[in-house]
N, CA, C and O atoms as a GROMACS GRO file, in nm:
protein
  608
    1MET      N    1   7.997  10.733   6.842
    1MET     CA    2   8.148  10.715   6.859
    1MET      C    3   8.194  10.537   6.828
    1MET      O    4   8.309  10.493   6.821
    2LEU      N    5   8.071  10.463   6.813
    2LEU     CA    6   8.099  10.306   6.887
    2LEU      C    7   8.125  10.235   6.702
    2LEU      O    8   8.183  10.130   6.674
    3ALA      N    9   8.048  10.357   6.583
    3ALA     CA   10   8.002  10.293   6.492
    3ALA      C   11   8.165  10.346   6.461
    3ALA      O   12   8.241  10.258   6.419
    4ARG      N   13   8.214  10.463   6.477
    4ARG     CA   14   8.374  10.513   6.393
    4ARG      C   15   8.460  10.398   6.464
    4ARG      O   16   8.518  10.320   6.389
    5ILE      N   17   8.472  10.382   6.589
    5ILE     CA   18   8.514  10.261   6.613
    5ILE      C   19   8.559  10.085   6.550
    5ILE      O   20   8.644   9.996   6.550
    6ILE      N   21   8.434  10.126   6.504
    6ILE     CA   22   8.424   9.974   6.419
    6ILE      C   23   8.462   9.996   6.292
    6ILE      O   24   8.518   9.922   6.212
    7ALA      N   25   8.418  10.126   6.282
    7ALA     CA   26   8.487  10.157   6.122
    7ALA      C   27   8.638  10.142   6.125
    7ALA      O   28   8.714  10.056   6.078
    8GLU      N   29   8.660  10.262   6.203
    8GLU     CA   30   8.833  10.243   6.233
    8GLU      C   31   8.928  10.100   6.232
    8GLU      O   32   9.037  10.083   6.176
    9LEU      N   33   8.857  10.011   6.307
    9LEU     CA   34   8.890   9.898   6.327
    9LEU      C   35   8.850   9.740   6.242
    9LEU      O   36   8.868   9.625   6.284
   10GLY      N   37   8.803   9.776   6.135
   10GLY     CA   38   8.742   9.655   6.061
   10GLY      C   39   8.700   9.552   6.075
   10GLY      O   40   8.605   9.520   6.147
   11PRO      N   41   8.750   9.500   6.023
   11PRO     CA   42   8.757   9.297   6.068
   11PRO      C   43   8.790   9.304   6.195
   11PRO      O   44   8.714   9.232   6.260
   12TRP      N   45   8.869   9.360   6.262
   12TRP     CA   46   8.973   9.354   6.373
   12TRP      C   47   8.854   9.379   6.521
   12TRP      O   48   8.873   9.346   6.638
   13SER      N   49   8.750   9.438   6.468
   13SER     CA   50   8.607   9.466   6.571
   13SER      C   51   8.565   9.283   6.631
   13SER      O   52   8.538   9.236   6.742
   14TRP      N   53   8.577   9.231   6.508
   14TRP     CA   54   8.571   9.114   6.593
   14TRP      C   55   8.662   9.058   6.682
   14TRP      O   56   8.640   8.983   6.777
   15TRP      N   57   8.780   9.110   6.637
   15TRP     CA   58   8.843   9.004   6.731
   15TRP      C   59   8.862   9.030   6.823
   15TRP      O   60   8.869   8.946   6.913
   16VAL      N   61   8.889   9.229   6.852
   16VAL     CA   62   8.832   9.280   6.995
   16VAL      C   63   8.724   9.229   7.055
   16VAL      O   64   8.747   9.163   7.156
   17LEU      N   65   8.599   9.242   7.017
   17LEU     CA   66   8.468   9.144   7.096
   17LEU      C   67   8.497   9.015   7.130
   17LEU      O   68   8.458   8.979   7.241
   18GLY      N   69   8.557   8.934   7.059
   18GLY     CA   70   8.581   8.770   7.092
   18GLY      C   71   8.655   8.806   7.197
   18GLY      O   72   8.597   8.780   7.302
   19MET      N   73   8.776   8.864   7.213
   19MET     CA   74   8.905   8.870   7.337
   19MET      C   75   8.824   8.922   7.467
   19MET      O   76   8.838   8.866   7.575
   20LEU      N   77   8.750   9.019   7.450
   20LEU     CA   78   8.650   9.140   7.577
   20LEU      C   79   8.586   9.013   7.633
   20LEU      O   80   8.624   8.980   7.745
   21LEU      N   81   8.480   8.923   7.561
   21LEU     CA   82   8.424   8.798   7.607
   21LEU      C   83   8.535   8.698   7.618
   21LEU      O   84   8.479   8.603   7.672
   22LEU      N   85   8.626   8.673   7.604
   22LEU     CA   86   8.694   8.559   7.653
   22LEU      C   87   8.737   8.604   7.814
   22LEU      O   88   8.719   8.541   7.918
   23ALA      N   89   8.799   8.736   7.790
   23ALA     CA   90   8.836   8.821   7.951
   23ALA      C   91   8.691   8.787   8.067
   23ALA      O   92   8.687   8.764   8.188
   24ALA      N   93   8.574   8.800   7.950
   24ALA     CA   94   8.465   8.866   8.063
   24ALA      C   95   8.479   8.723   8.117
   24ALA      O   96   8.490   8.732   8.239
   25GLU      N   97   8.482   8.604   8.078
   25GLU     CA   98   8.510   8.460   8.105
   25GLU      C   99   8.538   8.447   8.240
   25GLU      O  100   8.474   8.393   8.330
   26LEU      N  101   8.671   8.522   8.239
   26LEU     CA  102   8.785   8.500   8.351
   26LEU      C  103   8.724   8.599   8.516
   26LEU      O  104   8.772   8.590   8.630
   27VAL      N  105   8.637   8.665   8.481
   27VAL     CA  106   8.565   8.768   8.565
   27VAL      C  107   8.473   8.737   8.604
   27VAL      O  108   8.465   8.773   8.722
   28MET      N  109   8.380   8.679   8.570
   28MET     CA  110   8.245   8.607   8.551
   28MET      C  111   8.292   8.455   8.531
   28MET      O  112   8.284   8.435   8.410
   29PRO      N  113   8.333   8.347   8.591
   29PRO     CA  114   8.317   8.211   8.564
   29PRO      C  115   8.192   8.156   8.487
   29PRO      O  116   8.096   8.234   8.487
   30GLY      N  117   8.181   8.077   8.444
   30GLY     CA  118   8.018   7.938   8.428
   30GLY      C  119   8.047   7.916   8.280
   30GLY      O  120   7.940   7.913   8.219
   31VAL      N  121   8.159   7.899   8.193
   31VAL     CA  122   8.201   7.862   8.053
   31VAL      C  123   8.089   7.861   7.996
   31VAL      O  124   8.005   7.773   8.012
   32PHE      N  125   8.074   7.980   7.907
   32PHE     CA  126   7.884   8.038   7.869
   32PHE      C  127   7.965   8.121   7.759
   32PHE      O  128   7.950   8.090   7.641
   33LEU      N  129   8.039   8.209   7.789
   33LEU     CA  130   8.112   8.367   7.700
   33LEU      C  131   8.201   8.297   7.660
   33LEU      O  132   8.264   8.372   7.586
   34VAL      N  133   8.254   8.194   7.659
   34VAL     CA  134   8.400   8.135   7.580
   34VAL      C  135   8.276   8.066   7.443
   34VAL      O  136   8.319   8.048   7.329
   35TRP      N  137   8.198   8.050   7.461
   35TRP     CA  138   8.134   7.979   7.308
   35TRP      C  139   8.105   8.119   7.239
   35TRP      O  140   8.141   8.128   7.122
   36ILE      N  141   8.049   8.223   7.293
   36ILE     CA  142   8.000   8.309   7.235
   36ILE      C  143   8.161   8.454   7.169
   36ILE      O  144   8.160   8.547   7.088
   37GLY      N  145   8.244   8.410   7.242
   37GLY     CA  146   8.361   8.438   7.214
   37GLY      C  147   8.395   8.363   7.119
   37GLY      O  148   8.334   8.413   7.024
   38LEU      N  149   8.456   8.268   7.077
   38LEU     CA  150   8.500   8.227   7.032
   38LEU      C  151   8.418   8.172   6.814
   38LEU      O  152   8.464   8.119   6.713
   39GLY      N  153   8.280   8.235   6.860
   39GLY     CA  154   8.183   8.289   6.785
   39GLY      C  155   8.246   8.450   6.708
   39GLY      O  156   8.264   8.471   6.588
   40ALA      N  157   8.267   8.538   6.818
   40ALA     CA  158   8.304   8.673   6.772
   40ALA      C  159   8.477   8.645   6.651
   40ALA      O  160   8.508   8.713   6.554
   41ILE      N  161   8.551   8.526   6.708
   41ILE     CA  162   8.678   8.534   6.652
   41ILE      C  163   8.672   8.466   6.544
   41ILE      O  164   8.746   8.509   6.456
   42LEU      N  165   8.572   8.319   6.504
   42LEU     CA  166   8.534   8.302   6.377
   42LEU      C  167   8.488   8.380   6.257
   42LEU      O  168   8.502   8.363   6.136
   43THR      N  169   8.414   8.493   6.352
   43THR     CA  170   8.342   8.605   6.224
   43THR      C  171   8.468   8.687   6.225
   43THR      O  172   8.477   8.748   6.118
   44GLY      N  173   8.573   8.712   6.309
   44GLY     CA  174   8.647   8.770   6.320
   44GLY      C  175   8.792   8.719   6.155
   44GLY      O  176   8.846   8.796   6.076
   45VAL      N  177   8.800   8.607   6.164
   45VAL     CA  178   8.900   8.559   6.067
   45VAL      C  179   8.798   8.560   5.945
   45VAL      O  180   8.839   8.622   5.847
   46LEU      N  181   8.685   8.507   5.935
   46LEU     CA  182   8.618   8.542   5.789
   46LEU      C  183   8.588   8.674   5.751
   46LEU      O  184   8.565   8.692   5.632
   47SER      N  185   8.582   8.809   5.861
   47SER     CA  186   8.562   8.906   5.794
   47SER      C  187   8.722   8.935   5.787
   47SER      O  188   8.731   9.055   5.759
   48LEU      N  189   8.831   8.890   5.796
   48LEU     CA  190   8.948   8.908   5.727
   48LEU      C  191   9.006   8.869   5.618
   48LEU      O  192   9.116   8.909   5.578
   49LEU      N  193   8.916   8.768   5.548
   49LEU     CA  194   8.896   8.724   5.493
   49LEU      C  195   8.820   8.773   5.309
   49LEU      O  196   8.848   8.794   5.191
   50LEU      N  197   8.710   8.766   5.411
   50LEU     CA  198   8.607   8.864   5.298
   50LEU      C  199   8.589   8.958   5.319
   50LEU      O  200   8.478   8.979   5.270
   51TRP      N  201   8.635   9.076   5.379
   51TRP     CA  202   8.640   9.195   5.424
   51TRP      C  203   8.576   9.280   5.255
   51TRP      O  204   8.468   9.339   5.243
   52ASP      N  205   8.672   9.262   5.156
   52ASP     CA  206   8.646   9.354   5.037
   52ASP      C  207   8.532   9.282   4.951
   52ASP      O  208   8.508   9.323   4.838
   53ALA      N  209   8.472   9.189   4.998
   53ALA     CA  210   8.350   9.118   4.919
   53ALA      C  211   8.236   9.218   4.898
   53ALA      O  212   8.268   9.333   4.929
   54GLY      N  213   8.169   9.210   4.874
   54GLY     CA  214   8.019   9.318   4.823
   54GLY      C  215   7.911   9.278   4.907
   54GLY      O  216   7.837   9.363   4.955
   55PHE      N  217   7.888   9.116   4.938
   55PHE     CA  218   7.824   9.076   4.991
   55PHE      C  219   7.855   9.059   5.153
   55PHE      O  220   7.774   8.992   5.216
   56TRP      N  221   7.946   9.105   5.209
   56TRP     CA  222   8.004   9.079   5.337
   56TRP      C  223   7.958   9.224   5.398
   56TRP      O  224   8.017   9.331   5.390
   57SER      N  225   7.870   9.201   5.442
   57SER     CA  226   7.786   9.337   5.474
   57SER      C  227   7.741   9.332   5.675
   57SER      O  228   7.751   9.237   5.752
   58TRP      N  229   7.708   9.433   5.694
   58TRP     CA  230   7.728   9.454   5.880
   58TRP      C  231   7.615   9.289   5.899
   58TRP      O  232   7.650   9.195   5.970
   59GLN      N  233   7.469   9.292   5.808
   59GLN     CA  234   7.360   9.210   5.860
   59GLN      C  235   7.427   9.069   5.828
   59GLN      O  236   7.378   8.970   5.882
   60ILE      N  237   7.517   9.055   5.757
   60ILE     CA  238   7.535   8.917   5.711
   60ILE      C  239   7.665   8.832   5.845
   60ILE      O  240   7.684   8.722   5.897
   61GLN      N  241   7.722   8.967   5.848
   61GLN     CA  242   7.860   8.938   5.951
   61GLN      C  243   7.799   8.918   6.111
   61GLN      O  244   7.856   8.854   6.200
   62SER      N  245   7.668   8.989   6.124
   62SER     CA  246   7.597   8.917   6.266
   62SER      C  247   7.506   8.834   6.237
   62SER      O  248   7.463   8.804   6.348
   63LEU      N  249   7.437   8.768   6.150
   63LEU     CA  250   7.387   8.677   6.136
   63LEU      C  251   7.481   8.534   6.112
   63LEU      O  252   7.433   8.426   6.145
   64VAL      N  253   7.637   8.546   6.042
   64VAL     CA  254   7.736   8.448   6.087
   64VAL      C  255   7.744   8.464   6.244
   64VAL      O  256   7.732   8.357   6.305
   65PHE      N  257   7.758   8.550   6.304
   65PHE     CA  258   7.823   8.566   6.461
   65PHE      C  259   7.763   8.511   6.546
   65PHE      O  260   7.807   8.467   6.652
   66ALA      N  261   7.602   8.507   6.486
   66ALA     CA  262   7.479   8.443   6.597
   66ALA      C  263   7.489   8.320   6.559
   66ALA      O  264   7.471   8.232   6.643
   67ALA      N  265   7.522   8.283   6.412
   67ALA     CA  266   7.491   8.095   6.399
   67ALA      C  267   7.613   8.060   6.475
   67ALA      O  268   7.616   7.952   6.536
   68SER      N  269   7.724   8.151   6.478
   68SER     CA  270   7.903   8.030   6.476
   68SER      C  271   7.841   8.076   6.686
   68SER      O  272   7.844   7.976   6.758
   69ALA      N  273   7.815   8.154   6.729
   69ALA     CA  274   7.822   8.172   6.868
   69ALA      C  275   7.748   8.024   6.967
   69ALA      O  276   7.798   7.966   7.063
   70VAL      N  277   7.567   7.991   6.872
   70VAL     CA  278   7.464   7.897   6.876
   70VAL      C  279   7.540   7.804   6.902
   70VAL      O  280   7.569   7.776   7.019
   71ALA      N  281   7.607   7.711   6.758
   71ALA     CA  282   7.684   7.609   6.684
   71ALA      C  283   7.806   7.562   6.822
   71ALA      O  284   7.808   7.451   6.874
   72PHE      N  285   7.906   7.688   6.860
   72PHE     CA  286   7.944   7.677   6.942
   72PHE      C  287   7.908   7.594   7.080
   72PHE      O  288   7.942   7.485   7.126
   73THR      N  289   7.823   7.698   7.122
   73THR     CA  290   7.776   7.655   7.238
   73THR      C  291   7.706   7.529   7.227
   73THR      O  292   7.751   7.446   7.306
   74LEU      N  293   7.575   7.473   7.129
   74LEU     CA  294   7.581   7.343   7.144
   74LEU      C  295   7.696   7.214   7.156
   74LEU      O  296   7.700   7.107   7.216
   75ALA      N  297   7.797   7.300   7.048
   75ALA     CA  298   7.878   7.204   7.032
   75ALA      C  299   7.964   7.186   7.191
   75ALA      O  300   7.990   7.075   7.238
   76GLY      N  301   8.000   7.312   7.257
   76GLY     CA  302   8.078   7.262   7.383
   76GLY      C  303   7.978   7.179   7.488
   76GLY      O  304   8.018   7.114   7.585
   77ARG      N  305   7.851   7.195   7.450
   77ARG     CA  306   7.765   7.155   7.588
   77ARG      C  307   7.756   7.023   7.555
   77ARG      O  308   7.766   6.939   7.645
   78ARG      N  309   7.736   6.985   7.422
   78ARG     CA  310   7.777   6.876   7.406
   78ARG      C  311   7.961   6.775   7.443
   78ARG      O  312   7.960   6.661   7.490
   79LEU      N  313   8.071   6.834   7.415
   79LEU     CA  314   8.169   6.835   7.491
   79LEU      C  315   8.159   6.786   7.657
   79LEU      O  316   8.186   6.681   7.716
   80PHE      N  317   8.103   6.923   7.699
   80PHE     CA  318   8.104   6.907   7.826
   80PHE      C  319   8.037   6.758   7.908
   80PHE      O  320   8.059   6.691   8.009
   81THR      N  321   7.925   6.762   7.770
   81THR     CA  322   7.826   6.619   7.848
   81THR      C  323   7.915   6.502   7.836
   81THR      O  324   7.934   6.429   7.932
   82ARG      N  325   7.949   6.490   7.766
   82ARG     CA  326   8.023   6.373   7.719
   82ARG      C  327   8.161   6.372   7.806
   82ARG      O  328   8.193   6.253   7.810
   83LEU      N  329   8.228   6.424   7.856
   83LEU     CA  330   8.360   6.441   7.932
   83LEU      C  331   8.314   6.430   8.131
   83LEU      O  332   8.388   6.401   8.225
   84GLU      N  333   8.168   6.467   8.130
   84GLU     CA  334   8.134   6.366   8.312
   84GLU      C  335   8.231   6.279   8.311
   84GLU      O  336   8.291   6.239   8.210
   85THR      N  337   8.252   6.243   8.436
   85THR     CA  338   8.255   6.163   8.529
   85THR      C  339   8.193   6.056   8.631
   85THR      O  340   8.121   6.110   8.715
   86SER      N  341   8.197   5.995   8.636
   86SER     CA  342   8.082   5.945   8.749
   86SER      C  343   8.189   5.986   8.876
   86SER      O  344   8.311   5.975   8.867
   87SER      N  345   8.118   6.034   8.995
   87SER     CA  346   8.171   6.025   9.092
   87SER      C  347   8.224   5.915   9.200
   87SER      O  348   8.148   5.819   9.189
   88ASP      N  349   8.293   5.896   9.270
   88ASP     CA  350   8.315   5.819   9.383
   88ASP      C  351   8.252   5.824   9.506
   88ASP      O  352   8.259   5.742   9.598
   89GLU      N  353   8.183   5.938   9.500
   89GLU     CA  354   8.074   5.932   9.609
   89GLU      C  355   7.955   6.008   9.578
   89GLU      O  356   7.929   6.117   9.629
   90PRO      N  357   7.880   5.943   9.486
   90PRO     CA  358   7.754   6.040   9.407
   90PRO      C  359   7.626   6.075   9.468
   90PRO      O  360   7.528   6.129   9.416
   91LEU      N  361   7.653   6.014   9.651
   91LEU     CA  362   7.534   6.120   9.729
   91LEU      C  363   7.583   6.221   9.827
   91LEU      O  364   7.519   6.249   9.928
   92LEU      N  365   7.699   6.275   9.796
   92LEU     CA  366   7.767   6.362   9.862
   92LEU      C  367   7.724   6.459   9.889
   92LEU      O  368   7.738   6.494  10.006
   93ASN      N  369   7.662   6.534   9.811
   93ASN     CA  370   7.560   6.615   9.844
   93ASN      C  371   7.360   6.621   9.884
   93ASN      O  372   7.275   6.708   9.904
   94GLN      N  373   7.364   6.519   9.880
   94GLN     CA  374   7.259   6.477   9.860
   94GLN      C  375   7.221   6.407  10.035
   94GLN      O  376   7.252   6.289  10.056
   95ARG      N  377   7.183   6.454  10.100
   95ARG     CA  378   7.187   6.374  10.265
   95ARG      C  379   7.088   6.299  10.260
   95ARG      O  380   7.099   6.180  10.291
   96GLY      N  381   6.968   6.356  10.217
   96GLY     CA  382   6.851   6.237  10.233
   96GLY      C  383   6.873   6.125  10.223
   96GLY      O  384   6.870   6.033  10.304
   97ALA      N  385   6.919   6.137  10.028
   97ALA     CA  386   6.949   5.996   9.979
   97ALA      C  387   7.012   5.908  10.058
   97ALA      O  388   6.966   5.804  10.105
   98SER      N  389   7.140   5.963  10.072
   98SER     CA  390   7.274   5.856  10.157
   98SER      C  391   7.211   5.800  10.281
   98SER      O  392   7.275   5.712  10.340
   99LEU      N  393   7.085   5.841  10.333
   99LEU     CA  394   7.038   5.768  10.436
   99LEU      C  395   6.957   5.659  10.416
   99LEU      O  396   6.920   5.581  10.502
  100VAL      N  397   6.930   5.657  10.293
  100VAL     CA  398   6.791   5.463  10.241
  100VAL      C  399   6.901   5.395  10.285
  100VAL      O  400   7.024   5.400  10.279
  101GLY      N  401   6.776   5.302  10.352
  101GLY     CA  402   6.861   5.174  10.380
  101GLY      C  403   6.849   5.138  10.554
  101GLY      O  404   6.810   5.040  10.618
  102ARG      N  405   6.917   5.296  10.595
  102ARG     CA  406   6.946   5.318  10.738
  102ARG      C  407   6.812   5.268  10.815
  102ARG      O  408   6.701   5.286  10.765
  103THR      N  409   6.831   5.192  10.960
  103THR     CA  410   6.732   5.198  11.046
  103THR      C  411   6.732   5.312  11.117
  103THR      O  412   6.815   5.403  11.108
  104ALA      N  413   6.591   5.305  11.222
  104ALA     CA  414   6.578   5.424  11.342
  104ALA      C  415   6.514   5.407  11.374
  104ALA      O  416   6.433   5.330  11.322
  105VAL      N  417   6.495   5.475  11.503
  105VAL     CA  418   6.370   5.453  11.643
  105VAL      C  419   6.335   5.563  11.585
  105VAL      O  420   6.411   5.647  11.537
  106LEU      N  421   6.114   5.567  11.591
  106LEU     CA  422   6.058   5.650  11.550
  106LEU      C  423   6.069   5.740  11.695
  106LEU      O  424   6.014   5.689  11.793
  107ALA      N  425   6.130   5.855  11.711
  107ALA     CA  426   6.082   6.004  11.774
  107ALA      C  427   6.005   6.006  11.811
  107ALA      O  428   5.992   5.956  11.923
  108GLU      N  429   5.893   6.065  11.742
  108GLU     CA  430   5.759   6.064  11.724
  108GLU      C  431   5.668   5.966  11.656
  108GLU      O  432   5.696   5.897  11.557
  109PRO      N  433   5.560   5.970  11.720
  109PRO     CA  434   5.469   5.784  11.625
  109PRO      C  435   5.455   5.850  11.503
  109PRO      O  436   5.487   5.968  11.490
  110ILE      N  437   5.407   5.778  11.406
  110ILE     CA  438   5.371   5.772  11.337
  110ILE      C  439   5.169   5.795  11.303
  110ILE      O  440   5.088   5.703  11.288
  111ARG      N  441   5.144   5.916  11.302
  111ARG     CA  442   5.038   5.967  11.316
  111ARG      C  443   4.958   5.950  11.187
  111ARG      O  444   5.061   5.928  11.124
  112GLU      N  445   4.842   5.938  11.073
  112GLU     CA  446   4.832   5.958  10.950
  112GLU      C  447   4.904   6.011  10.872
  112GLU      O  448   4.874   6.104  10.797
  113GLY      N  449   5.043   5.938  10.887
  113GLY     CA  450   5.114   5.884  10.809
  113GLY      C  451   5.236   5.968  10.827
  113GLY      O  452   5.334   5.982  10.754
  114ARG      N  453   5.201   6.028  10.960
  114ARG     CA  454   5.366   6.153  10.967
  114ARG      C  455   5.394   6.099  11.077
  114ARG      O  456   5.330   6.031  11.158
  115GLY      N  457   5.544   6.153  11.067
  115GLY     CA  458   5.629   6.087  11.200
  115GLY      C  459   5.717   6.150  11.201
  115GLY      O  460   5.724   6.232  11.110
  116ARG      N  461   5.827   6.147  11.300
  116ARG     CA  462   5.922   6.211  11.311
  116ARG      C  463   6.058   6.120  11.338
  116ARG      O  464   6.042   6.045  11.435
  117ILE      N  465   6.206   6.107  11.263
  117ILE     CA  466   6.285   6.058  11.377
  117ILE      C  467   6.380   6.138  11.394
  117ILE      O  468   6.382   6.259  11.370
  118ARG      N  469   6.477   6.058  11.444
  118ARG     CA  470   6.610   6.121  11.476
  118ARG      C  471   6.727   6.050  11.419
  118ARG      O  472   6.725   5.928  11.427
  119LEU      N  473   6.801   6.093  11.377
  119LEU     CA  474   6.956   6.039  11.306
  119LEU      C  475   7.044   6.152  11.310
  119LEU      O  476   7.026   6.264  11.265
  120ASP      N  477   7.166   6.094  11.387
  120ASP     CA  478   7.251   6.150  11.408
  120ASP      C  479   7.198   6.293  11.509
  120ASP      O  480   7.114   6.302  11.598
  121ASP      N  481   7.295   6.396  11.445
  121ASP     CA  482   7.203   6.505  11.496
  121ASP      C  483   7.042   6.602  11.456
  121ASP      O  484   7.003   6.710  11.501
  122THR      N  485   6.984   6.518  11.364
  122THR     CA  486   6.865   6.572  11.312
  122THR      C  487   6.762   6.543  11.307
  122THR      O  488   6.774   6.443  11.236
  123PHE      N  489   6.648   6.553  11.330
  123PHE     CA  490   6.505   6.522  11.287
  123PHE      C  491   6.492   6.509  11.146
  123PHE      O  492   6.552   6.574  11.060
  124TRP      N  493   6.392   6.400  11.126
  124TRP     CA  494   6.363   6.407  10.976
  124TRP      C  495   6.201   6.365  11.031
  124TRP      O  496   6.147   6.302  11.122
  125LEU      N  497   6.171   6.431  10.930
  125LEU     CA  498   5.989   6.434  10.861
  125LEU      C  499   6.002   6.284  10.814
  125LEU      O  500   6.079   6.259  10.721
  126VAL      N  501   5.930   6.185  10.874
  126VAL     CA  502   5.856   6.094  10.776
  126VAL      C  503   5.728   6.020  10.748
  126VAL      O  504   5.629   6.020  10.821
  127SER      N  505   5.744   5.948  10.614
  127SER     CA  506   5.606   5.905  10.601
  127SER      C  507   5.580   5.768  10.592
  127SER      O  508   5.658   5.685  10.546
  128GLY      N  509   5.499   5.752  10.624
  128GLY     CA  510   5.496   5.576  10.644
  128GLY      C  511   5.362   5.529  10.686
  128GLY      O  512   5.262   5.600  10.673
  129PRO      N  513   5.358   5.404  10.739
  129PRO     CA  514   5.265   5.279  10.801
  129PRO      C  515   5.232   5.395  10.951
  129PRO      O  516   5.324   5.453  11.008
  130ASP      N  517   5.143   5.402  10.975
  130ASP     CA  518   5.090   5.442  11.166
  130ASP      C  519   5.175   5.339  11.199
  130ASP      O  520   5.181   5.227  11.148
  131LEU      N  521   5.235   5.381  11.283
  131LEU     CA  522   5.324   5.336  11.411
  131LEU      C  523   5.386   5.368  11.548
  131LEU      O  524   5.462   5.464  11.532
  132PRO      N  525   5.386   5.339  11.638
  132PRO     CA  526   5.397   5.365  11.770
  132PRO      C  527   5.548   5.411  11.785
  132PRO      O  528   5.638   5.336  11.745
  133GLY      N  529   5.584   5.565  11.856
  133GLY     CA  530   5.687   5.587  11.899
  133GLY      C  531   5.841   5.496  11.997
  133GLY      O  532   5.847   5.452  12.112
  134GLY      N  533   5.903   5.499  11.927
  134GLY     CA  534   5.965   5.405  12.003
  134GLY      C  535   6.004   5.266  11.862
  134GLY      O  536   6.119   5.233  11.836
  135ALA      N  537   5.921   5.227  11.814
  135ALA     CA  538   5.894   5.164  11.674
  135ALA      C  539   6.066   5.165  11.602
  135ALA      O  540   6.139   5.264  11.609
  136ARG      N  541   6.110   5.022  11.528
  136ARG     CA  542   6.202   5.050  11.475
  136ARG      C  543   6.156   5.067  11.283
  136ARG      O  544   6.062   5.009  11.229
  137VAL      N  545   6.243   5.150  11.223
  137VAL     CA  546   6.152   5.202  11.088
  137VAL      C  547   6.328   5.202  11.006
  137VAL      O  548   6.437   5.249  11.039
  138ARG      N  549   6.288   5.135  10.908
  138ARG     CA  550   6.400   5.146  10.773
  138ARG      C  551   6.359   5.239  10.639
  138ARG      O  552   6.255   5.245  10.574
  139ILE      N  553   6.489   5.309  10.626
  139ILE     CA  554   6.402   5.437  10.563
  139ILE      C  555   6.448   5.360  10.393
  139ILE      O  556   6.545   5.296  10.353
  140VAL      N  557   6.306   5.414  10.323
  140VAL     CA  558   6.300   5.308  10.185
  140VAL      C  559   6.325   5.432  10.057
  140VAL      O  560   6.360   5.398   9.945
  141SER      N  561   6.302   5.579  10.093
  141SER     CA  562   6.304   5.660  10.028
  141SER      C  563   6.335   5.837  10.056
  141SER      O  564   6.349   5.868  10.174
  142SER      N  565   6.344   5.928   9.973
  142SER     CA  566   6.384   6.014  10.011
  142SER      C  567   6.366   6.154   9.913
  142SER      O  568   6.441   6.181   9.820
  143ASP      N  569   6.272   6.219   9.947
  143ASP     CA  570   6.200   6.336   9.846
  143ASP      C  571   6.263   6.454   9.938
  143ASP      O  572   6.190   6.508  10.021
  144GLY      N  573   6.373   6.487   9.926
  144GLY     CA  574   6.410   6.610   9.934
  144GLY      C  575   6.427   6.630  10.076
  144GLY      O  576   6.544   6.644  10.111
  145ARG      N  577   6.339   6.633  10.167
  145ARG     CA  578   6.384   6.636  10.324
  145ARG      C  579   6.284   6.541  10.355
  145ARG      O  580   6.303   6.453  10.439
  146ASP      N  581   6.209   6.550  10.310
  146ASP     CA  582   6.074   6.411  10.404
  146ASP      C  583   6.137   6.263  10.348
  146ASP      O  584   6.162   6.248  10.228
  147LEU      N  585   6.162   6.146  10.457
  147LEU     CA  586   6.184   6.035  10.418
  147LEU      C  587   6.061   5.952  10.401
  147LEU      O  588   5.953   6.011  10.408
  148THR      N  589   6.061   5.864  10.387
  148THR     CA  590   5.965   5.726  10.384
  148THR      C  591   6.022   5.585  10.399
  148THR      O  592   6.095   5.522  10.322
  149VAL      N  593   5.960   5.546  10.538
  149VAL     CA  594   5.984   5.493  10.580
  149VAL      C  595   5.917   5.368  10.575
  149VAL      O  596   5.822   5.376  10.497
  150GLU      N  597   5.932   5.212  10.646
  150GLU     CA  598   5.860   5.095  10.687
  150GLU      C  599   5.920   5.008  10.829
  150GLU      O  600   6.024   5.014  10.894
  151GLU      N  601   5.796   4.928  10.839
  151GLU     CA  602   5.835   4.876  10.967
  151GLU      C  603   5.962   4.792  10.918
  151GLU      O  604   5.974   4.757  10.801
  152ALA      N  605   6.068   4.758  11.029
  152ALA     CA  606   6.184   4.703  11.025
  152ALA      C  607   6.166   4.612  11.044
  152ALA      O  608   6.258   4.530  11.047
   0.00000   0.00000   0.00000
């Protein structure tokens, strides 16, 4: 059945595939199917021009489609990385990194390099030199949920 549809549509089958991929991008966004859809549309344009040429077999069409999809994907990736702008709040979703430079009081002493501090409403695991509870520390770095401190 699929072969019959492709045979009846001829070079327009690539256009249909391209439009289906672009429509699928609307349903599940991620800016990936756009590039593959554009590859299918480019193959459709070439198919309209070269349909009666003897060398324009389905194998050549598939190779052109694969190559153009890869080329569009790489070009799109390059375009989007160039268009990225720096944020006015670069630490917005990096809570640990946003704490670097702050000072706090140890809620639990640092023993064998590990302890806890309380900042705002959260207890944080800290690593640093052994210090008694209640000592003032400065946060010098963040590694995910663990903070590294030094005596303030």
